[in-house]
XYZ file of C-alpha atoms in Angstrom:
675
model
C 9.837 -1.647 -3.643
C 10.823 1.393 -5.636
C 14.542 1.061 -6.370
C 16.728 -1.683 -7.767
C 17.703 -3.989 -4.971
C 18.358 -7.639 -4.146
C 16.522 -8.909 -1.099
C 17.900 -11.964 -0.740
C -5.748 -28.580 2.988
C -5.567 -24.550 3.124
C -7.943 -23.852 6.045
C -6.090 -26.264 8.302
C -2.768 -24.801 7.285
C -3.923 -21.273 8.039
C -5.152 -22.332 11.457
C -1.933 -24.179 12.243
C 0.231 -21.219 11.306
C -1.362 -19.063 13.969
C 0.851 -18.563 16.958
C 0.282 -19.314 20.590
C 0.770 -15.575 21.054
C -1.811 -14.502 18.522
C -3.827 -11.327 18.486
C -6.768 -10.595 20.686
C -10.086 -12.121 19.775
C -12.687 -10.632 17.451
C -14.098 -7.353 18.585
C -17.253 -5.534 17.739
C -17.483 -3.236 14.751
C -15.479 -0.083 15.113
C -14.832 2.782 12.802
C -12.074 5.125 11.838
C -12.164 7.940 9.340
C -10.315 10.786 7.772
C -12.070 13.185 10.119
C -13.105 12.961 13.719
C -16.808 13.214 14.313
C -19.867 11.480 15.681
C -19.915 7.821 14.787
C -16.451 7.851 13.251
C -14.460 6.582 16.205
C -11.079 7.801 17.383
C -8.260 8.038 14.847
C -5.151 6.156 15.892
C -2.072 8.051 17.107
C -3.448 11.590 17.506
C -1.281 14.708 17.670
C -1.487 14.760 21.466
C 0.346 11.427 21.484
C 2.919 12.299 18.842
C 3.935 15.866 19.699
C 5.851 15.051 22.904
C 7.544 12.095 21.194
C 8.778 14.205 18.281
C 10.246 16.635 20.794
C 12.359 13.797 22.181
C 14.127 12.852 18.930
C 16.561 14.982 16.895
C 15.609 16.691 13.671
C 17.095 14.709 10.827
C 17.081 16.028 7.257
C 18.755 13.591 4.880
C 17.326 14.863 1.597
C 16.005 18.304 0.726
C 12.300 18.508 0.125
C 11.989 19.120 -3.620
C 10.069 22.019 -5.060
C 6.391 21.165 -4.936
C 3.232 22.217 -6.699
C 1.449 22.284 -3.340
C -0.494 24.970 -1.486
C 0.975 26.314 1.727
C 0.004 24.446 4.867
C -0.598 21.045 3.249
C 1.397 17.998 4.336
C 3.607 16.767 1.473
C 1.571 13.899 -0.041
C 4.228 11.216 -0.336
C 3.271 7.671 -1.349
C -0.050 8.706 -2.870
C -1.627 7.710 -6.147
C -1.377 11.381 -7.133
C 2.116 12.166 -5.773
C 3.376 12.711 -9.319
C 1.159 15.782 -9.613
C 3.072 17.422 -6.754
C 6.706 16.319 -7.046
C 9.171 16.494 -9.935
C 10.093 19.002 -12.596
C 6.795 18.491 -14.406
C 3.501 16.990 -13.205
C 3.098 13.369 -14.211
C -0.080 11.607 -15.377
C -2.111 9.960 -12.628
C -4.756 7.254 -12.751
C -7.989 7.869 -10.835
C -9.488 4.847 -12.563
C -11.347 4.547 -14.824
C -9.571 7.721 -16.016
C -6.070 8.871 -16.755
C -5.662 12.528 -15.774
C -2.943 15.088 -16.434
C -2.251 18.791 -15.976
C 0.302 21.359 -16.991
C 0.615 25.067 -16.263
C -2.139 26.044 -18.691
C -4.469 23.080 -19.073
C -5.906 19.857 -17.743
C -7.205 16.798 -19.519
C -8.415 13.245 -19.199
C -8.475 10.085 -21.240
C -9.710 6.528 -21.112
C -6.651 4.280 -20.850
C -6.395 1.970 -23.813
C -5.378 -1.430 -22.455
C -2.721 -3.523 -24.187
C -1.891 -6.930 -22.730
C 1.256 -8.852 -23.609
C 2.905 -11.950 -22.151
C 4.627 -9.898 -19.451
C 2.733 -6.595 -19.129
C -0.701 -5.054 -18.923
C -0.335 -1.424 -19.955
C -2.847 1.418 -19.991
C -2.229 4.565 -22.022
C -2.500 8.079 -20.579
C -3.414 10.139 -23.629
C -5.691 13.151 -23.316
C -8.931 12.364 -25.099
C -10.271 15.727 -23.999
C -8.277 18.718 -22.779
C -9.296 22.135 -21.493
C -6.929 25.103 -21.807
C -7.591 27.881 -19.284
C -7.085 31.397 -20.641
C -4.533 33.330 -18.615
C -3.331 30.336 -16.638
C 0.376 30.340 -15.766
C 0.811 27.650 -13.107
C -0.912 24.772 -11.391
C -0.847 23.671 -7.766
C -2.528 21.036 -5.618
C -4.759 23.070 -3.329
C -6.512 20.262 -1.426
C -6.528 16.492 -1.124
C -7.948 13.671 0.938
C -7.511 9.911 0.879
C -9.527 9.502 -2.325
C -9.477 12.806 -4.218
C -7.208 15.662 -5.228
C -8.038 19.241 -6.214
C -5.799 21.466 -8.314
C -5.918 25.181 -8.963
C -4.837 26.762 -12.204
C -3.518 30.215 -11.361
C -2.671 33.345 -13.340
C 0.718 35.054 -13.428
C -0.185 36.907 -10.207
C -0.792 33.554 -8.470
C -4.531 34.195 -8.330
C -6.711 31.082 -8.759
C -8.849 30.946 -11.872
C -10.515 27.591 -11.304
C -10.383 24.361 -9.316
C -10.290 20.900 -10.867
C -11.113 17.789 -8.811
C -10.669 14.113 -9.636
C -11.305 11.125 -7.385
C -10.384 7.448 -7.489
C -13.237 5.334 -8.726
C -15.104 8.317 -10.151
C -15.541 8.786 -13.924
C -15.997 12.538 -13.477
C -13.582 15.450 -13.812
C -15.020 18.494 -12.040
C -13.951 22.052 -12.844
C -15.345 24.986 -10.877
C -14.543 28.591 -11.750
C -13.172 30.754 -8.920
C -13.211 33.842 -11.164
C -14.601 34.734 -14.564
C -12.973 32.173 -16.826
C -12.621 31.141 -20.455
C -11.807 27.544 -21.361
C -11.032 26.214 -24.835
C -11.671 22.572 -25.613
C -9.445 20.234 -27.639
C -12.496 18.610 -29.231
C -15.804 20.053 -30.350
C -18.776 19.447 -28.055
C -22.282 19.779 -29.464
C -25.637 19.741 -27.779
C -28.440 21.813 -26.426
C -29.133 22.941 -22.890
C -26.624 22.018 -20.202
C -25.396 18.712 -21.719
C -23.103 18.303 -24.716
C -21.203 15.429 -26.320
C -18.019 14.989 -28.365
C -16.600 12.155 -30.430
C -12.973 11.138 -29.811
C -10.855 8.294 -31.215
C -11.415 6.313 -28.003
C -15.133 6.949 -27.623
C -17.761 9.513 -26.743
C -17.312 12.058 -23.958
C -19.923 14.275 -22.375
C -19.985 17.468 -20.350
C -22.601 18.679 -17.907
C -22.608 22.455 -17.433
C -23.953 24.405 -14.493
C -24.005 28.082 -15.355
C -21.320 27.695 -18.009
C -22.081 28.479 -21.636
C -20.701 26.648 -24.648
C -19.932 28.332 -27.960
C -18.021 26.248 -30.463
C -14.794 25.156 -28.821
C -15.063 27.641 -25.953
C -16.636 27.532 -22.523
C -17.384 30.686 -20.583
C -17.760 30.472 -16.808
C -18.481 33.003 -14.116
C -17.337 32.519 -10.541
C -19.079 29.451 -9.118
C -20.043 27.981 -12.495
C -18.926 24.443 -13.195
C -18.416 21.899 -15.924
C -18.189 18.137 -15.329
C -16.403 16.011 -17.944
C -17.068 12.268 -18.307
C -16.635 9.381 -20.782
C -19.627 7.325 -21.856
C -19.163 3.784 -20.486
C -19.795 0.536 -22.294
C -23.501 -0.180 -21.995
C -24.204 3.347 -20.754
C -25.810 6.427 -22.255
C -25.120 10.138 -22.294
C -28.368 10.834 -20.451
C -27.637 8.283 -17.729
C -24.199 9.773 -17.105
C -25.428 13.364 -17.260
C -28.039 12.653 -14.579
C -25.315 11.690 -12.096
C -22.671 14.198 -13.223
C -22.768 16.384 -10.123
C -19.539 18.245 -9.264
C -17.344 16.185 -6.933
C -15.989 18.192 -3.996
C -13.990 15.483 -2.178
C -14.245 12.137 -0.429
C -14.415 10.783 3.100
C -13.592 7.286 4.218
C -14.205 5.007 7.159
C -13.742 1.404 8.144
C -15.309 -1.197 10.397
C -13.741 -4.306 11.910
C -16.085 -7.191 12.570
C -15.670 -10.726 13.830
C -15.283 -12.246 10.363
C -14.633 -9.415 7.959
C -13.599 -5.791 7.637
C -15.481 -3.143 5.700
C -14.126 -0.103 3.881
C -16.418 2.788 3.003
C -15.771 5.727 0.687
C -18.302 8.527 0.297
C -18.110 10.861 -2.678
C -19.092 14.339 -1.594
C -20.931 16.379 -4.211
C -22.159 19.922 -4.650
C -25.457 20.322 -2.810
C -25.534 16.568 -2.206
C -26.423 15.875 -5.816
C -26.350 12.409 -7.411
C -23.170 10.743 -8.590
C -21.855 7.286 -9.491
C -18.817 5.243 -8.498
C -16.804 2.436 -10.030
C -16.393 -1.041 -8.535
C -13.177 -2.976 -9.230
C -12.635 -6.720 -8.666
C -11.440 -6.342 -5.069
C -14.643 -4.406 -4.295
C -16.972 -6.996 -5.811
C -19.054 -7.347 -2.650
C -20.381 -3.845 -3.370
C -22.055 -4.920 -6.619
C -25.839 -5.048 -6.764
C -28.617 -5.208 -9.325
C -28.652 -1.404 -9.312
C -25.181 -1.210 -10.888
C -26.442 -0.556 -14.404
C -24.720 2.705 -15.381
C -22.124 0.887 -17.522
C -18.630 -0.581 -17.431
C -15.050 0.410 -18.249
C -12.002 -1.748 -18.911
C -9.019 -1.036 -16.635
C -5.600 -2.605 -16.160
C -6.977 -4.211 -12.980
C -10.034 -5.716 -14.643
C -13.518 -4.575 -15.488
C -14.917 -1.642 -13.523
C -18.704 -1.531 -13.074
C -20.430 1.790 -12.449
C -23.071 2.004 -9.758
C -25.333 4.982 -9.011
C -24.912 6.461 -5.555
C -22.462 8.346 -3.392
C -21.245 5.627 -1.012
C -19.080 2.668 -1.962
C -18.719 0.024 0.761
C -17.175 -3.408 0.441
C -16.072 -6.165 2.804
C -13.217 -8.668 2.763
C -12.269 -11.493 5.134
C -10.709 -10.422 8.404
C -7.045 -11.361 8.867
C -5.300 -11.217 12.243
C -1.599 -11.025 12.894
C 0.334 -13.758 14.685
C 3.619 -13.260 16.482
C 5.120 -16.699 15.893
C 4.545 -20.139 14.457
C 2.752 -22.532 16.793
C 5.210 -25.408 17.195
C 3.069 -27.360 19.672
C 1.870 -29.504 16.745
C 5.370 -30.856 16.061
C 6.652 -34.301 17.033
C 9.479 -34.768 19.563
C 11.837 -35.629 16.703
C 10.973 -32.476 14.796
C 11.429 -30.367 17.916
C 14.834 -31.931 18.540
C 15.858 -31.187 14.946
C 14.803 -27.587 15.331
C 16.588 -27.266 18.671
C 19.868 -28.253 17.035
C 19.309 -26.000 14.043
C 18.212 -22.941 15.995
C 21.223 -23.233 18.271
C 23.448 -23.121 15.199
C 21.532 -20.259 13.592
C 21.661 -18.122 16.721
C 25.372 -18.820 17.159
C 25.965 -17.826 13.524
C 23.960 -14.604 13.592
C 25.819 -11.953 11.575
C 26.444 -8.464 12.847
C 23.280 -6.347 12.574
C 23.164 -4.012 9.549
C 22.872 -0.285 10.189
C 20.362 0.622 7.460
C 16.639 0.641 8.068
C 15.749 -2.150 5.629
C 18.285 -4.853 6.353
C 18.486 -3.710 9.975
C 14.756 -4.308 10.313
C 15.023 -7.705 8.643
C 17.844 -8.694 11.052
C 15.632 -7.803 14.007
C 12.655 -9.696 12.572
C 14.736 -12.822 11.852
C 16.312 -12.756 15.319
C 12.894 -12.406 16.936
C 11.620 -15.477 15.088
C 14.738 -17.444 16.066
C 14.136 -16.464 19.691
C 10.562 -17.716 19.488
C 11.517 -21.004 17.836
C 14.242 -21.603 20.431
C 11.832 -20.867 23.262
C 9.176 -23.239 21.953
C 11.517 -26.174 21.303
C 13.351 -25.864 24.603
C 16.670 -24.542 23.274
C 16.908 -22.260 26.295
C 20.486 -21.136 25.843
C 19.842 -20.142 22.226
C 16.606 -18.407 23.222
C 18.424 -16.394 25.859
C 21.238 -15.464 23.502
C 18.800 -14.342 20.789
C 16.781 -12.372 23.320
C 19.857 -10.568 24.634
C 21.089 -9.687 21.148
C 17.657 -8.560 19.979
C 17.133 -6.460 23.102
C 20.512 -4.786 22.719
C 19.971 -3.959 19.068
C 16.371 -2.736 19.377
C 17.207 -0.614 22.402
C 20.033 0.932 20.412
C 17.742 1.699 17.482
C 15.142 3.228 19.796
C 17.294 5.536 21.900
C 15.399 8.803 21.316
C 18.640 10.826 21.127
C 20.579 8.166 19.244
C 21.075 10.307 16.133
C 22.521 13.096 18.275
C 25.222 10.704 19.454
C 26.127 8.582 16.403
C 25.720 8.278 12.656
C 23.908 4.932 12.482
C 21.370 2.677 14.231
C 19.013 5.572 14.976
C 15.907 7.446 13.865
C 15.038 11.124 13.732
C 12.211 13.375 12.602
C 12.243 15.343 9.355
C 9.994 18.395 9.822
C 9.938 19.220 6.101
C 8.849 15.792 4.875
C 6.665 15.294 7.996
C 7.973 11.916 8.955
C 10.506 9.640 10.595
C 13.744 8.682 8.848
C 16.643 6.410 9.738
C 20.132 7.862 9.700
C 21.482 5.090 7.447
C 19.216 5.014 4.425
C 18.230 2.197 2.094
C 16.500 2.222 -1.295
C 15.479 5.869 -1.157
C 14.121 5.856 2.387
C 15.393 9.434 2.738
C 12.762 10.472 0.161
C 10.203 8.222 1.871
C 10.358 5.207 -0.391
C 9.346 1.912 1.216
C 8.929 3.107 4.815
C 6.162 0.614 5.532
C 8.374 -2.251 4.352
C 11.244 -1.153 6.590
C 9.330 -0.163 9.697
C 7.036 -3.185 9.624
C 9.994 -5.431 10.380
C 11.023 -3.335 13.384
C 7.493 -3.237 14.780
C 7.026 -6.978 14.289
C 10.300 -7.738 16.052
C 9.549 -5.331 18.884
C 6.151 -6.950 19.455
C 7.679 -10.432 19.616
C 10.300 -9.229 22.090
C 7.702 -7.382 24.181
C 5.666 -10.570 24.579
C 8.747 -12.419 25.816
C 10.211 -9.573 27.869
C 7.551 -6.964 28.754
C 10.077 -4.833 30.616
C 11.446 -3.530 27.296
C 8.190 -1.839 26.273
C 8.845 1.446 28.065
C 12.257 1.778 26.415
C 11.074 0.871 22.924
C 7.736 2.658 22.953
C 8.639 6.288 22.110
C 10.465 5.548 18.862
C 8.338 2.535 17.888
C 5.236 4.697 18.266
C 6.777 7.227 15.880
C 7.561 4.475 13.361
C 3.952 3.327 13.513
C 2.719 6.896 13.123
C 4.943 7.503 10.116
C 3.204 4.774 8.116
C -0.127 4.278 9.894
C -1.167 7.481 11.611
C -4.964 7.597 11.675
C -5.287 11.286 10.830
C -3.185 14.084 9.352
C -1.803 15.581 12.546
C 0.589 18.024 10.896
C 3.312 15.797 12.365
C 2.677 12.759 10.171
C 0.070 12.241 7.429
C -2.927 9.997 7.513
C -2.155 6.431 6.358
C 0.945 7.558 4.466
C 1.255 4.703 1.943
C -2.162 3.089 2.295
C -4.753 3.776 -0.394
C -8.278 3.057 0.844
C -9.844 2.755 -2.612
C -7.094 0.559 -4.050
C -6.967 -1.348 -0.722
C -3.183 -1.551 -0.920
C -0.155 0.652 -0.408
C 2.067 2.687 -2.728
C 5.816 2.399 -2.195
C 7.350 5.386 -4.025
C 7.716 8.503 -1.927
C 7.455 11.131 -4.666
C 5.914 8.942 -7.368
C 7.579 10.715 -10.285
C 6.561 8.177 -12.936
C 4.438 8.469 -16.061
C 2.635 5.260 -15.054
C 1.650 6.513 -11.591
C 2.892 5.207 -8.268
C 3.764 1.561 -7.730
C 4.160 -1.276 -5.266
C 6.197 -4.420 -5.716
C 6.307 -6.374 -2.433
C 2.691 -6.937 -1.506
C 3.746 -9.373 1.223
C 6.027 -6.905 2.992
C 3.117 -4.470 3.002
C 0.931 -7.074 4.706
C 3.789 -7.727 7.141
C 3.928 -4.002 7.910
C 0.313 -3.861 9.069
C 0.733 -7.144 10.943
C 3.685 -5.560 12.738
C 1.646 -2.465 13.560
C -1.190 -4.612 14.918
C 1.098 -6.732 17.085
C 2.926 -3.697 18.450
C -0.377 -1.957 19.175
C -1.536 -4.996 21.119
C 1.746 -5.105 23.024
C 1.258 -1.517 24.238
C -2.521 -1.720 24.680
C -3.460 0.728 21.913
C -6.859 -0.644 20.912
C -7.557 2.068 18.318
C -4.302 1.384 16.482
C -4.784 -2.384 16.713
C -8.260 -2.197 15.136
C -7.040 0.102 12.390
C -4.080 -2.177 11.653
C -6.406 -5.194 11.455
C -8.407 -3.369 8.799
C -5.265 -2.378 6.893
C -3.765 -5.856 7.057
C -7.013 -7.508 5.965
C -7.457 -5.084 3.072
C -3.849 -5.374 1.920
C -3.928 -9.179 2.143
C -7.079 -9.325 0.028
C -5.652 -7.003 -2.629
C -2.365 -8.956 -2.566
C -4.144 -12.101 -3.655
C -6.586 -10.306 -5.966
C -3.910 -8.460 -7.948
C -0.539 -10.100 -7.256
C -0.730 -13.845 -6.545
C -4.255 -15.171 -7.271
C -5.832 -12.826 -9.821
C -8.739 -14.122 -11.858
C -7.144 -15.168 -15.132
C -10.586 -15.487 -16.758
C -10.973 -11.686 -16.733
C -10.415 -10.487 -20.325
C -7.676 -8.102 -19.184
C -5.400 -11.150 -18.706
C -5.919 -12.491 -22.241
C -2.389 -12.940 -23.549
C -0.703 -12.556 -20.146
C 1.166 -15.797 -19.607
C 1.993 -15.752 -15.884
C 0.149 -16.495 -12.675
C 1.901 -13.878 -10.546
C 2.305 -10.120 -10.970
C 5.570 -8.469 -9.961
C 4.849 -4.732 -9.824
C 1.466 -3.028 -9.906
C 1.370 0.631 -10.929
C -1.423 3.140 -11.196
C -1.560 2.699 -14.952
C 0.175 -0.578 -15.758
C 1.202 -3.963 -14.368
C 4.497 -5.780 -14.912
C 5.801 -9.318 -14.629
C 9.110 -7.963 -13.332
C 10.904 -6.751 -10.236
C 13.196 -3.824 -9.536
C 16.072 -6.182 -8.794
C 15.888 -9.404 -10.796
C 14.189 -10.889 -13.840
C 14.193 -14.407 -12.362
C 10.725 -15.930 -12.009
C 11.613 -16.953 -8.449
C 12.254 -13.303 -7.583
C 8.918 -12.216 -9.060
C 7.121 -14.845 -6.990
C 9.351 -14.515 -3.935
C 8.883 -10.780 -3.555
C 5.161 -11.466 -3.082
C 5.950 -13.929 -0.276
C 8.802 -12.399 1.714
C 9.129 -12.907 4.702
C 6.453 -15.666 4.899
C 5.740 -14.419 8.412
C 3.475 -16.245 10.866
C 0.795 -13.842 9.572
C 1.037 -15.059 5.962
C -1.786 -17.604 6.092
C -3.778 -15.456 3.648
C -1.563 -16.934 0.893
C -2.940 -20.438 1.475
C -6.189 -20.056 -0.413
C -5.855 -22.131 -3.592
C -3.604 -25.244 -3.645
C -3.795 -25.537 -7.436
C -2.710 -21.924 -7.899
C 0.125 -22.349 -5.395
C 1.389 -25.360 -7.343
C 1.124 -23.496 -10.627
C 2.898 -20.433 -9.281
C 5.729 -22.424 -7.732
C 6.154 -24.561 -10.846
C 6.996 -21.360 -12.701
C 8.924 -19.501 -10.012
C 9.978 -21.915 -7.307
C 13.752 -22.125 -7.807
C 16.342 -19.365 -7.666
C 16.669 -16.082 -5.807
C 14.198 -15.936 -2.885
C 13.471 -19.603 -3.486
C 13.430 -20.294 0.256
C 10.188 -18.318 0.471
C 8.790 -20.235 -2.512
C 9.419 -23.479 -0.614
C 7.381 -22.264 2.361
C 4.646 -21.097 -0.018
C 4.663 -24.497 -1.747
C 4.130 -26.158 1.613
C 0.780 -24.384 1.978
C -0.697 -26.424 -0.881
C -1.047 -29.669 1.057
C 0.683 -32.425 2.993
C 2.500 -33.987 0.040
C 3.647 -30.571 -1.116
C 4.956 -29.713 2.351
C 6.819 -33.020 2.576
C 8.505 -32.464 -0.795
C 9.374 -28.849 0.064
C 10.804 -29.945 3.396
C 13.136 -32.382 1.652
C 14.342 -29.584 -0.609
C 14.717 -27.188 2.303
C 17.062 -29.552 4.130
C 19.368 -29.533 1.085
C 19.132 -25.809 0.316
C 22.572 -24.122 0.396
C 23.091 -21.581 3.156
C 23.720 -18.901 0.531
C 20.184 -19.449 -0.810
C 18.513 -18.421 2.444
C 17.472 -14.755 2.521
C 18.639 -12.301 5.188
C 15.161 -12.129 6.665
C 14.897 -15.902 6.886
C 16.860 -18.703 8.597
C 17.076 -22.424 8.097
C 15.365 -22.846 11.465
C 12.373 -20.785 10.396
C 12.247 -22.399 6.950
C 12.159 -25.893 8.459
C 9.732 -24.917 11.211
C 7.292 -23.345 8.744
C 7.281 -26.454 6.576
C 7.005 -28.793 9.566
C 3.922 -26.888 10.750
C 2.415 -27.090 7.247
C 3.161 -30.803 7.090
C 1.521 -31.408 10.465
C -1.524 -29.391 9.455
C -1.886 -30.955 6.012
């Protein structure tokens, strides 16, 4: 989330939550990457698929594209860790951990974030420990980027590039390469002999490795093609060790593999002439650690980062698969009869569908789950009514020319922003905030309906495919970007479209992000798109693992949490972390926004009963408390029984728009049966 808003026995439990209509079985390893090529597999949703679909929907421009510091021909990089470099009146600091990096029209610089932990925040600074001022520079622009790195050009007053500066997530190196004869002045004095020099700063020692450049006092002279690589000296590391691997970074590539039990993400740091480099390993990447990781360590707001020599970082996390609906076959006849009565009432009382893309998507998702519950418990009239209403609403949303005929319940294509927008906006969706949250609900609902009524697929497919492409396109097609919000290195998404914050981009609702990729996977399976389904499985698995690692189940023994007094994180940023939300300070909101909508694909939350009990003890009552009850039920049979008693008494006004009493009771009944 990026704007203020109000959104109102573990293994056995996970297994029981899986639906009768679950995803296809484990498949062999398969890959996807930022580029097509041998061994990389086929990117999902290629341009050949999208181009004719875009031609079928109206152009829809709801917000002007702001002025950008971006080279011609590049897709606007919304929802990226470095979006703040491109959008806004002035470039903002960004956090390619372990570094903080910043630029202005004349200079660039980097610092080691100094971490301060309080009861409610973990904050990293973004000071410049070392800065380089480029003589004659008058402007800066992003000239290239990929999923893990960004390159900027400092240009003279004739818009001619003087040099290129590259930073990459997980890399401790700042690379600057001269594109013309160039003079740089340094903010600190480097001393040394040969091609390596060192400087002392208040936060520690920094080194530079020069290739062709010459150092004289506080000045560096470079000819075209010369380079200088800046780096901090890590804890436990040495200047010589860092200098040996300080090869200029030129970019990154990424790929993934989906196996029977886990998924693997791979990032390769490309260097000049294939020279040596090193990469950092954060807690969610711990499977990549080996005895060779001896270069040193850095503290970060996400925990200790360990540096490993090499150019390829690969790590694996448990595979998660999406499920369309709760499996109610485990319930007793009495429980089924209770649900039949409740679902009939809930379907009868369905409110009118909202016209905006967030609450409209939640209405569709809730109605789809009501339809599934009614079908499974034999409430046939309610199932039919829910199916008819859901079909009518989704077919309205997915009329390709809907926005040419009316001012709501429709989607169009914005050629400037390179993406799909809904006519009635919510929470900054017109500037591409939160699209994965919104569209995930639509895709999830459409997949549930398609399983029940396959005849709707042809009608829904054109627009639903565009929604999937907007947030999960497998390559930059020039129509939509690659993996718009999803950050491969961080293994989670970023929610702010333009990211104009001094603390980097941010994401609040980790659970809605997981729901988004579950929705993409289920929709892909409904239409038989194997490439998209595999990619979505990887994205969902990665996002679920990061959600627990950094939002709901982080390792409180890591020193970064010393003094932090909560078991849940509300908002994670590039450079800080907050026990807060955009919409409420209530503990139940901070917990609940990491649970919403407790979909049938939320079994990843059931890992640690003790942590669940601790988290719900702090944040179990209040706004979004219905989701906290379902979460509490994952801790065990007694917990589910107690939560079920509370759920029966919960006031109607305390049930969120994406939930229903039927679903709340059904979820807890399944947990109770499985416990």
